[in-house]
PDB file of C-alpha atoms in Angstrom:
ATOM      1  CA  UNK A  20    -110.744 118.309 -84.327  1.00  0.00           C
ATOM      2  CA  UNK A  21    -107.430 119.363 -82.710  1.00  0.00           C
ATOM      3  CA  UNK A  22    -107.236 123.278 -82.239  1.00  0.00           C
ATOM      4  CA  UNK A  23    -104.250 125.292 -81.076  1.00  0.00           C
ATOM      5  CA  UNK A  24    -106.086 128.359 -79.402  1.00  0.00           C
ATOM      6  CA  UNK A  25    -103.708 131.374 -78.767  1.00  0.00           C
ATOM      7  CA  UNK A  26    -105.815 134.382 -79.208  1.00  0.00           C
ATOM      8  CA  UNK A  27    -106.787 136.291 -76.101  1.00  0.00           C
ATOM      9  CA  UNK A  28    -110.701 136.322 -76.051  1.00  0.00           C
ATOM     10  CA  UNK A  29    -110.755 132.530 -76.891  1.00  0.00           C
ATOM     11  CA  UNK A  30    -107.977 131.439 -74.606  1.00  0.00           C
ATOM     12  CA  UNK A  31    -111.032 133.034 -72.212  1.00  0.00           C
ATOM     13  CA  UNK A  32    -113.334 130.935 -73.547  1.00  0.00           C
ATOM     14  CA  UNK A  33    -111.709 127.926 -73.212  1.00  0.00           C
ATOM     15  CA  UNK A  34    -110.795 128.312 -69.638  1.00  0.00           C
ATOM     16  CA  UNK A  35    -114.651 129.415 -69.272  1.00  0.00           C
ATOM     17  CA  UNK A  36    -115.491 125.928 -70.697  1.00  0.00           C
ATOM     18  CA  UNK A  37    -113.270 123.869 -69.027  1.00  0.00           C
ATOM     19  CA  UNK A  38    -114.053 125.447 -65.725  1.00  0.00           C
ATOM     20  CA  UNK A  39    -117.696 124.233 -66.488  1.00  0.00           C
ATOM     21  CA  UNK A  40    -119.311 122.353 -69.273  1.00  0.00           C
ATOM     22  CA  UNK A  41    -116.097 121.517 -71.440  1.00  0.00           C
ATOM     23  CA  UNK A  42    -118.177 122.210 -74.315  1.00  0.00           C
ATOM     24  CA  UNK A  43    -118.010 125.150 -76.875  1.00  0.00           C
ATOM     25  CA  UNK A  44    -119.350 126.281 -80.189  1.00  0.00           C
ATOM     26  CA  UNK A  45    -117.780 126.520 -83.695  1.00  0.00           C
ATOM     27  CA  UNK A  46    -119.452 128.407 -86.649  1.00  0.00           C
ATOM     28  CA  UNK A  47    -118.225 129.849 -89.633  1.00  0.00           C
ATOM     29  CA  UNK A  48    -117.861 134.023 -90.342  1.00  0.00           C
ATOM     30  CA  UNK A  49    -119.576 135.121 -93.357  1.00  0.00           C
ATOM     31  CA  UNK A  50    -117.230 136.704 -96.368  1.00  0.00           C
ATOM     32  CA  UNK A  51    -115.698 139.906 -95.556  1.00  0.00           C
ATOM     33  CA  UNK A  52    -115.267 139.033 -91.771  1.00  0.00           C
ATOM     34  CA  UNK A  53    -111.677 140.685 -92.431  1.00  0.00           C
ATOM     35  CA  UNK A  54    -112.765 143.996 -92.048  1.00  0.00           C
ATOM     36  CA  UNK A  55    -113.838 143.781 -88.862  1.00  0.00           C
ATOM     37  CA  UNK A  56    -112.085 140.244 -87.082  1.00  0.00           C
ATOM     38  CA  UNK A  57    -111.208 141.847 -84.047  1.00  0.00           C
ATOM     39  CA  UNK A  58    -114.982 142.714 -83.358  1.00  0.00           C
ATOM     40  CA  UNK A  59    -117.978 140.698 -83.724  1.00  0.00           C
ATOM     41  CA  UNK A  60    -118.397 140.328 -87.673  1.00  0.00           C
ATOM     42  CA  UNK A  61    -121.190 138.308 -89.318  1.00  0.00           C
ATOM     43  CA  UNK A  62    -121.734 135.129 -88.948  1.00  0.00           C
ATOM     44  CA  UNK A  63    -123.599 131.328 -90.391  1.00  0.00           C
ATOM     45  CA  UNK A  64    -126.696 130.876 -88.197  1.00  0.00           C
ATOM     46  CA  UNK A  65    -125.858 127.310 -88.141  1.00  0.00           C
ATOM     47  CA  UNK A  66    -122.828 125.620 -86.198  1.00  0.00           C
ATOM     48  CA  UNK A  67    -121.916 122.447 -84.280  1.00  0.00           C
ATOM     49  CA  UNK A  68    -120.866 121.924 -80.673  1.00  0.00           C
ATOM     50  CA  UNK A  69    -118.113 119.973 -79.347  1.00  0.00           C
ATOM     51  CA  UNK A  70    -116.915 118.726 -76.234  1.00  0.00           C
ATOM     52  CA  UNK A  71    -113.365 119.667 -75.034  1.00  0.00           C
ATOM     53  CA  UNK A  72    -112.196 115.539 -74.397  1.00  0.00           C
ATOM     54  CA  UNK A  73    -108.240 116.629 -74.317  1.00  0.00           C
ATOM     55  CA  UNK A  74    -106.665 119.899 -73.245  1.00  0.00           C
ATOM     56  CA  UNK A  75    -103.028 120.717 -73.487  1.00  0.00           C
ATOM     57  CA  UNK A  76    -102.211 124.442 -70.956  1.00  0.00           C
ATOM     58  CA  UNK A  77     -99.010 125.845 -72.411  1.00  0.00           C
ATOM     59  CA  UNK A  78     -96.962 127.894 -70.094  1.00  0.00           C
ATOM     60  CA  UNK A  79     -98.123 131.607 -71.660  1.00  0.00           C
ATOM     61  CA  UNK A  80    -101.912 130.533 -71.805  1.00  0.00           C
ATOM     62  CA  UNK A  81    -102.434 129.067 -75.222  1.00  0.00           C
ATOM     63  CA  UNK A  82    -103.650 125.798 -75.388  1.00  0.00           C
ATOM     64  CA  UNK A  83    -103.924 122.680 -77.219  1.00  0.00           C
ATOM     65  CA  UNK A  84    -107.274 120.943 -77.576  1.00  0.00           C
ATOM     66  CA  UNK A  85    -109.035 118.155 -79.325  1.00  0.00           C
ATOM     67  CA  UNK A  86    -112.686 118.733 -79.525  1.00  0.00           C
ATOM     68  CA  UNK A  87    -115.018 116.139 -79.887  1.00  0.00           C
ATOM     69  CA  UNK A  88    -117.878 116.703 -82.745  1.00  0.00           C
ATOM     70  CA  UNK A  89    -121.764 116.708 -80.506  1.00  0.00           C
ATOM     71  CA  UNK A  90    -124.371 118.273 -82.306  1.00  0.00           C
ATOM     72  CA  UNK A  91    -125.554 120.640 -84.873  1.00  0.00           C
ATOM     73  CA  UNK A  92    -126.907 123.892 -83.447  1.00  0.00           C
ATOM     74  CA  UNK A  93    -129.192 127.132 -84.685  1.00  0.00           C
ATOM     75  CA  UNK A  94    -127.719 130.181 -83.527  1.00  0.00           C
ATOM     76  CA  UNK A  95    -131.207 131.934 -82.098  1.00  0.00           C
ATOM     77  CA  UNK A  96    -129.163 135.173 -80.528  1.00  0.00           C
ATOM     78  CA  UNK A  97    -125.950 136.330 -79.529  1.00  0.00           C
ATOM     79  CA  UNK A  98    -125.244 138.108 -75.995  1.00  0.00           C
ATOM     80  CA  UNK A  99    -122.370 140.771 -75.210  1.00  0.00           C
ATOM     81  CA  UNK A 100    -121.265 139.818 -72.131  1.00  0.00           C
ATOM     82  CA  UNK A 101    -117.915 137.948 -73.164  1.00  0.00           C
ATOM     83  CA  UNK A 102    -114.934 138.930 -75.273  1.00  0.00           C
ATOM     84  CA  UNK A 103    -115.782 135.899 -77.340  1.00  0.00           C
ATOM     85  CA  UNK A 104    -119.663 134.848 -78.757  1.00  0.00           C
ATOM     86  CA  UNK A 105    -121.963 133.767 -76.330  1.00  0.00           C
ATOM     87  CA  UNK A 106    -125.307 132.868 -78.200  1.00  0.00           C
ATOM     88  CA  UNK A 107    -128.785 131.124 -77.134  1.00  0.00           C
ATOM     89  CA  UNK A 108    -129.094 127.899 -79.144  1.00  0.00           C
ATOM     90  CA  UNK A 109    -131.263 125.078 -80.281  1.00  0.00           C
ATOM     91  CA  UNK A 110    -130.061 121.923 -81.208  1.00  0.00           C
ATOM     92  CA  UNK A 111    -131.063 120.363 -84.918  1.00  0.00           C
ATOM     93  CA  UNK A 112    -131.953 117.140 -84.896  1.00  0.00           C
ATOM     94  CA  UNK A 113    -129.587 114.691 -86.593  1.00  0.00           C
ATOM     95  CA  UNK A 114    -131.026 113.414 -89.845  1.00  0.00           C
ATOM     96  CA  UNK A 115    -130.594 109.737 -89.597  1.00  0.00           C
ATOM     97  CA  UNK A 116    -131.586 106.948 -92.448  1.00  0.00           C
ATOM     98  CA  UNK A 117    -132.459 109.403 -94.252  1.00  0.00           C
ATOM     99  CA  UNK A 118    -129.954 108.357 -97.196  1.00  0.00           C
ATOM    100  CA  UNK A 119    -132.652 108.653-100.049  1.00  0.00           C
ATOM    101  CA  UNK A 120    -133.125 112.326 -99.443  1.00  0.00           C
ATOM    102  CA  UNK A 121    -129.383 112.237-100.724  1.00  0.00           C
ATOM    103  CA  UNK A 122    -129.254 110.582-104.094  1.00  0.00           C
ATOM    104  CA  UNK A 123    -130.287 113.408-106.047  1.00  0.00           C
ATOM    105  CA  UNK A 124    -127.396 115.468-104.223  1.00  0.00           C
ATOM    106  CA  UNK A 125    -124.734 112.476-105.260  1.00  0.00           C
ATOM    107  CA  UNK A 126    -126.144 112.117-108.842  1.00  0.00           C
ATOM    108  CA  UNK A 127    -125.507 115.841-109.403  1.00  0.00           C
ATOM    109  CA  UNK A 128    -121.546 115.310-107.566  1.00  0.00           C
ATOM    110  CA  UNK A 129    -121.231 112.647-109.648  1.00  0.00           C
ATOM    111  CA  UNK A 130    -122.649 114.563-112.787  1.00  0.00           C
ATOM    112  CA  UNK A 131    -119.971 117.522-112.336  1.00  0.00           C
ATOM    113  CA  UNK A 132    -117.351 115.399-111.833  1.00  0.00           C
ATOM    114  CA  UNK A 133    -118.009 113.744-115.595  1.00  0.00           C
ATOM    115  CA  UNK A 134    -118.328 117.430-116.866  1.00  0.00           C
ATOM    116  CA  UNK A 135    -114.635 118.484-115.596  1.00  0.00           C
ATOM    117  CA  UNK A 136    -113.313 115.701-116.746  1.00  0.00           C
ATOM    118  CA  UNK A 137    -115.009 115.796-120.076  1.00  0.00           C
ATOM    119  CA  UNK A 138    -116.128 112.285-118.991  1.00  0.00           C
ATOM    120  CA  UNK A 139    -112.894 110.648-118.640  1.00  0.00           C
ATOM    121  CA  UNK A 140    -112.963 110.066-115.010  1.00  0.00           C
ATOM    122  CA  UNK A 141    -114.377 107.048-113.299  1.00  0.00           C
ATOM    123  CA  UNK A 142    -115.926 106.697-110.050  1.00  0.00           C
ATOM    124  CA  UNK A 143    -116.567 103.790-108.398  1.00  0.00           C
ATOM    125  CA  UNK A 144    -117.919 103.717-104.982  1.00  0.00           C
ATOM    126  CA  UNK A 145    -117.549 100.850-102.756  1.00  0.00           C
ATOM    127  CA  UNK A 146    -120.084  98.895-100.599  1.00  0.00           C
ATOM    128  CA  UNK A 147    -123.218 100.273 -99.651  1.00  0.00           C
ATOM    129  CA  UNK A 148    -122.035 104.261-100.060  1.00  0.00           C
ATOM    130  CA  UNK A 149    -125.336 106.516-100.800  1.00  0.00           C
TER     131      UNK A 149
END
């Protein structure tokens, strides 16, 4: 995922990261963040890592990174100590040949899309797609 960072607290955090680990955290705010973006509005519990694998310093201290997708994470608490979010993880296992867990989730996909298109669409999936 290529990010253009320019805001002051994460410019921090990148520098942080690459400084040590090269990996940060991405999770999404819950609705209504607007109110209060600048602070520390709510967020998802859930997230996913990745690992800073190119980074691009521009001249007044933005940067330009790709990020690398690792792992799904729980958010188990958040600490103060940073402009940015600091939190105590765990990782979440990654669910793996586990396809048939997801057929009833595609059968409903595929059941909406024939309701907004008042049946006239046609899906065909290719090769061995669960």
């Amino acid at each position: 995922m290529p990010l253009h960072v320019f805001e002051p607290r994460y410019r921090k955090m990148v520098e942080d990261a690459l400084g040590s680990h090269r990996t940060i955290g991405i999770v999404l705010l819950k609705p209504g963040y607007e109110q209060d973006y600048q602070g520390r509005p709510p967020i998802y519990p859930l997230g996913c890592s990745g690992a800073i694998v190119e980074d691009e310093r521009l001249d007044d201290g933005r940067h330009n990174i790709l990020l690398l997708g690792q792992s799904r994470f729980r958010v188990l608490e958040e600490q103060d100590s940073e402009p940015y979010r600091l939190a105590a993880v765990e990782d979440l296992p990654d669910l793996v040949d586990d396809t048939a867990s997801l057929d009833p989730l595609r059968d409903r996909v595929l059941a909406a899309l024939d309701r907004l298109t008042d049946g006239s669409a046609v899906v065909q999936l290719k090769g061995d797609v669960p």
